[in-house]
GROMACS .gro file of C-alpha atoms in nm:
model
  210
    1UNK     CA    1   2.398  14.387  10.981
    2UNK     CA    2   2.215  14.133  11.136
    3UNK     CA    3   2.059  13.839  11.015
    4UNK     CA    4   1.686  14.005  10.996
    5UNK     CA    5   1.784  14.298  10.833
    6UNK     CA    6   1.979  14.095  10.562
    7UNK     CA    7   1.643  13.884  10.507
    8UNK     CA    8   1.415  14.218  10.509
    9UNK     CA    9   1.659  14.300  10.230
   10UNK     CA   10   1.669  14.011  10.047
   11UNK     CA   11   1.268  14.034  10.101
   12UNK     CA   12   1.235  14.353   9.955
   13UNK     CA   13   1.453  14.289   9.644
   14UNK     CA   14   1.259  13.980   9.555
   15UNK     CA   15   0.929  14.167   9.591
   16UNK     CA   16   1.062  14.428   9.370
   17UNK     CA   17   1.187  14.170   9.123
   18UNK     CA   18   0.851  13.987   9.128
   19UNK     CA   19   0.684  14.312   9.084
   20UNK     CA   20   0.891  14.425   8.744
   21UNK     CA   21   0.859  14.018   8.606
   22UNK     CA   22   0.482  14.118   8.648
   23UNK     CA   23   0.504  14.468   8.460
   24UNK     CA   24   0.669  14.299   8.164
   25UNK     CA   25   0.398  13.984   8.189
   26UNK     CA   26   0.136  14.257   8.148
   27UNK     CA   27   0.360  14.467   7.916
   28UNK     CA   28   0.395  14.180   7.638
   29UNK     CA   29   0.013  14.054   7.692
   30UNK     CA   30  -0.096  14.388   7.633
   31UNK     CA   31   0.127  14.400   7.306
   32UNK     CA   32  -0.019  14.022   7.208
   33UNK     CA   33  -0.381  14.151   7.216
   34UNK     CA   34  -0.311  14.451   7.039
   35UNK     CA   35  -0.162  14.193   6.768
   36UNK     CA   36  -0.442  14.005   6.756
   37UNK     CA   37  -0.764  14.168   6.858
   38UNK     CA   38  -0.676  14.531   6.768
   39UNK     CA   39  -0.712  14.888   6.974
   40UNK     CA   40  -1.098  14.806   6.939
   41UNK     CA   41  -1.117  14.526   7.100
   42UNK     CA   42  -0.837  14.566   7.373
   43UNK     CA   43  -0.956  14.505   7.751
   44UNK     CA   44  -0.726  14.524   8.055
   45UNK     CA   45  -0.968  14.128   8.135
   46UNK     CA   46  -0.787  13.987   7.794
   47UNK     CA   47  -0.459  14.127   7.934
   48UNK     CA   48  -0.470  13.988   8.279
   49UNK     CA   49  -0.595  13.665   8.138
   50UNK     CA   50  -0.315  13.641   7.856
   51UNK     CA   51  -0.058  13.724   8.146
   52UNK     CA   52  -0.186  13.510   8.388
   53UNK     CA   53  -0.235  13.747   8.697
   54UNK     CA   54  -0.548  13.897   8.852
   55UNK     CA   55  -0.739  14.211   8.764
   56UNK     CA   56  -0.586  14.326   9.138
   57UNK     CA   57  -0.255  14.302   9.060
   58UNK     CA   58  -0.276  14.415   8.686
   59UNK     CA   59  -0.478  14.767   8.879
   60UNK     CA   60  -0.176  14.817   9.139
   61UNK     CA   61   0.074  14.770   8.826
   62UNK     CA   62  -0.150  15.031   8.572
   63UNK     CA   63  -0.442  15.204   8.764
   64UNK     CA   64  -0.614  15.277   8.393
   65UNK     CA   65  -0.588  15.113   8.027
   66UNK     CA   66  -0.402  15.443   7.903
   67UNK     CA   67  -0.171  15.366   8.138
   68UNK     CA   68  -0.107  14.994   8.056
   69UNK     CA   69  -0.110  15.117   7.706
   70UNK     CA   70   0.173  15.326   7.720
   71UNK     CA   71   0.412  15.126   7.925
   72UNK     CA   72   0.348  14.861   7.663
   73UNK     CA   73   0.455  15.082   7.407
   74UNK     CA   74   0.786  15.202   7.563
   75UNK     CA   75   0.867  14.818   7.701
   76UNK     CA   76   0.844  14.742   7.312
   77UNK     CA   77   1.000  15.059   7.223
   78UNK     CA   78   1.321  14.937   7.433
   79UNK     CA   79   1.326  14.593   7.346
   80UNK     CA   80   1.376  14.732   6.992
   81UNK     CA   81   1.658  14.985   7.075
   82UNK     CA   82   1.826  14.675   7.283
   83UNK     CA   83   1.816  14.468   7.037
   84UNK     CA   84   1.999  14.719   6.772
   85UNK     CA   85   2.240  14.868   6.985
   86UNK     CA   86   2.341  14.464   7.028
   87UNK     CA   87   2.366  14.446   6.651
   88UNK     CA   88   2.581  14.762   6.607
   89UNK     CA   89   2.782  14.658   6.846
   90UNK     CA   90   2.884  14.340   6.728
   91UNK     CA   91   2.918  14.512   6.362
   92UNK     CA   92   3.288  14.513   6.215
   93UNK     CA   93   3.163  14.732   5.879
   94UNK     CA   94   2.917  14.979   5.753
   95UNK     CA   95   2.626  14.906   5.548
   96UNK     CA   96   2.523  14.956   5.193
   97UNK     CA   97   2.173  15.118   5.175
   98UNK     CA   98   2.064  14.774   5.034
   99UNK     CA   99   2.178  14.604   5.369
  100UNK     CA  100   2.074  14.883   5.572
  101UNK     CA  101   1.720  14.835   5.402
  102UNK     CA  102   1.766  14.441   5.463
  103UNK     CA  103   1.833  14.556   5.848
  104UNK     CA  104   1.522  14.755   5.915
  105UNK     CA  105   1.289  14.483   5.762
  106UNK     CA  106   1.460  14.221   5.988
  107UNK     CA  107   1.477  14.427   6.317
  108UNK     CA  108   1.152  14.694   6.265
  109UNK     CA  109   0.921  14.570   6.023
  110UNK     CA  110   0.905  14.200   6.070
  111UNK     CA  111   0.989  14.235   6.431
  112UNK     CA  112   0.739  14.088   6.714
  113UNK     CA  113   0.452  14.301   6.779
  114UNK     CA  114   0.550  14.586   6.482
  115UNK     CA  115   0.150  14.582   6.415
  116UNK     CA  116   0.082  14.643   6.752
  117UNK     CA  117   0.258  14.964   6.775
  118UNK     CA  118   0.105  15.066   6.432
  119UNK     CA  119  -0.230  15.023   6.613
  120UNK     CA  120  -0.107  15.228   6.946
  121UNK     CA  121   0.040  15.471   6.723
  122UNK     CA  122  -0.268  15.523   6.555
  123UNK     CA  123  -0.496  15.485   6.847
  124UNK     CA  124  -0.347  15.798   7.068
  125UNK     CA  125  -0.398  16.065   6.749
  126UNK     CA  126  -0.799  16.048   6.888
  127UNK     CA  127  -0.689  16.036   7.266
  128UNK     CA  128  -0.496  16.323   7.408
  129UNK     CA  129  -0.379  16.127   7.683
  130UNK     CA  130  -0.237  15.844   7.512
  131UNK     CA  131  -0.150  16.041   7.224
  132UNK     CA  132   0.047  16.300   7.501
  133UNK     CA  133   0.234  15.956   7.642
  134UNK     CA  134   0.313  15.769   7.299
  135UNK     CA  135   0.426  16.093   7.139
  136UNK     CA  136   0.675  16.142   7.414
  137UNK     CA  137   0.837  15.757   7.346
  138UNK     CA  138   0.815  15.830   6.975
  139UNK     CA  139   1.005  16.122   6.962
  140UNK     CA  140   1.296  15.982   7.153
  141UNK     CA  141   1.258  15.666   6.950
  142UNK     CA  142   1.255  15.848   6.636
  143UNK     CA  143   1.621  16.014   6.770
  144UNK     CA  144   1.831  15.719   6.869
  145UNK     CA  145   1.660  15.509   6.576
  146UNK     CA  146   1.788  15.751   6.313
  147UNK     CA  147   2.156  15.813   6.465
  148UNK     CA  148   2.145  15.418   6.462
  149UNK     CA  149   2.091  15.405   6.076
  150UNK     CA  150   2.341  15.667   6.050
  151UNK     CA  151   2.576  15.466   6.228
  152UNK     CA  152   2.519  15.163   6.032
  153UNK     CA  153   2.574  15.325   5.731
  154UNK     CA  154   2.879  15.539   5.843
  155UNK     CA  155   2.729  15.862   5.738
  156UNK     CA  156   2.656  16.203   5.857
  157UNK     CA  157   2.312  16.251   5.967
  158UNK     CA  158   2.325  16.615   5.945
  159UNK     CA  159   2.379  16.524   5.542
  160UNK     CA  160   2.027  16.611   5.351
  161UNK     CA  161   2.098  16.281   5.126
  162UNK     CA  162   2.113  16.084   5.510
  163UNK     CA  163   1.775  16.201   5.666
  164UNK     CA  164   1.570  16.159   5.316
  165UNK     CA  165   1.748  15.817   5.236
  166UNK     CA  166   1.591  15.731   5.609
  167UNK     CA  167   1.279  15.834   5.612
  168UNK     CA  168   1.199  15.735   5.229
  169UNK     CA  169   1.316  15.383   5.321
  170UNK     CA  170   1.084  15.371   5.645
  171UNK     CA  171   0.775  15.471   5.455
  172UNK     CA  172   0.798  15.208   5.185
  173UNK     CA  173   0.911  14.942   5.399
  174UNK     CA  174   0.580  15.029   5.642
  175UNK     CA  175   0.364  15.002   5.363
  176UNK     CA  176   0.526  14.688   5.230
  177UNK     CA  177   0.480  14.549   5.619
  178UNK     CA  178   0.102  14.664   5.593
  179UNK     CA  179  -0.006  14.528   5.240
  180UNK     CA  180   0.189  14.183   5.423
  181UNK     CA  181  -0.049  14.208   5.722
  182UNK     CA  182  -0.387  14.334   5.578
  183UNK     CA  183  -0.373  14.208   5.220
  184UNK     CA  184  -0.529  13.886   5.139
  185UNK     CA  185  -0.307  13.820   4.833
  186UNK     CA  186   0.006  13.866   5.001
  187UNK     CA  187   0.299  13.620   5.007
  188UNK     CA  188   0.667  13.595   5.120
  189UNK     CA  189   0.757  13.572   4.767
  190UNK     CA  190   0.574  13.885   4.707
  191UNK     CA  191   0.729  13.994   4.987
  192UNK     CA  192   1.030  13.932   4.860
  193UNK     CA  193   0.979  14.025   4.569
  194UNK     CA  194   0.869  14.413   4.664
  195UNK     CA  195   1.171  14.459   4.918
  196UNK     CA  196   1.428  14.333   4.599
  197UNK     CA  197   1.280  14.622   4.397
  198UNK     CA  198   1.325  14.864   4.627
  199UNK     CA  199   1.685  14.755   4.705
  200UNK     CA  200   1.763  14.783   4.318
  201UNK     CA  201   1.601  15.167   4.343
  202UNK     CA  202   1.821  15.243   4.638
  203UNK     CA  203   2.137  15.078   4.469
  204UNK     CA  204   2.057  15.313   4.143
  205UNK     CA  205   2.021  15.577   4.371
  206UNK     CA  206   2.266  15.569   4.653
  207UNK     CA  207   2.491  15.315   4.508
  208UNK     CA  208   2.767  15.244   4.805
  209UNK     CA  209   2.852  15.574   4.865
  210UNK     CA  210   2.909  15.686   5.178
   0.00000   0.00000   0.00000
């Protein structure tokens, strides 16, 4: 190969690698103003400025809103399932339901940008083409999130007990995450306080079975 064709290469494979760097700049400025401003208030301009690229090269990345919207979602989606997968690997034991429950706080409900996706989430039930895109991610999320748990615990996930153990916990640890983000009155000793009571109803109900 001559010496051209190896710098056309290397060319081309930096271009590329600028052009996904730019995709995630957009990607995680997209999830920051949905943080902060809300669905109402999002604008591809806030974006771009937040991410520090022009208007031209957020277009060429996501040619509509929708668009940007949903690859925000499924970058955050990912950086989620990363970051477990890491976590199970490096695991030498199962869980108790009260550690499992001390998990999903740590790594889903106090994790970067969780009230972001609450607002995407509820944002594409009035949108059929966001809701068509987000419901996609969610479903697969939903999948490998729930064999995760499993996994953590060492249990069956075809088990009745499993399934309502996981979705029970993930509704009152989302409302716990809510009243922390929209309540005035809220504290991390209330906080605290909310997630030990819970663990003490999952201990008198699950105990450490398995």
């Amino acid at each position: 190969m001559s010496a051209d064709k190896k710098a056309a290469r290397k060319t081309r494979r930096t271009q590329a690698e600028r052009s996904e760097e730019t995709r995630r700049k957009l990607c995680q400025a997209a999830l920051d103003a949905m943080d902060e401003v809300g669905y109402g208030r999002f604008s591809t301009e806030d974006v771009a400025l937040r991410a520090n690229v022009s208007r031209g090269a957020l277009t060429h990345q996501f040619p509509s809103r929708n668009a940007l919207i949903i690859a925000a979602f499924d970058y955050l989606i990912l950086s989620w399932e990363e970051d477990w997968l890491l976590f199970i690997e490096k695991n030498e034991r199962h869980l108790t339901p009260d550690e499992v429950t001390d998990f999903l706080w740590e790594k889903l409900f106090q994790a970067g940008n969780y009230i972001a996706s609450l607002e995407i989430m509820l944002a594409s039930r009035n949108d059929d083409e966001l809701g068509n895109g987000i419901r996609e991610i969610m479903v697969n999320w939903a999948s490998s999130r729930d064999k995760a748990i499993a996994k953590l615990l060492g249990v069956s996930l075809e088990r009745p007990e499993t399934d309502e153990f996981i979705q029970l916990s993930l509704c009152v640890l989302r409302g716990i995450a809510l009243h922390s983000s929209f309540s005035s009155d809220s504290t991390k000793e209330l906080q605290r306080s909310l997630l030990g009571k819970w663990k003490e109803m999952l201990v008198a109900t699950y105990g450490g079975s398995r």
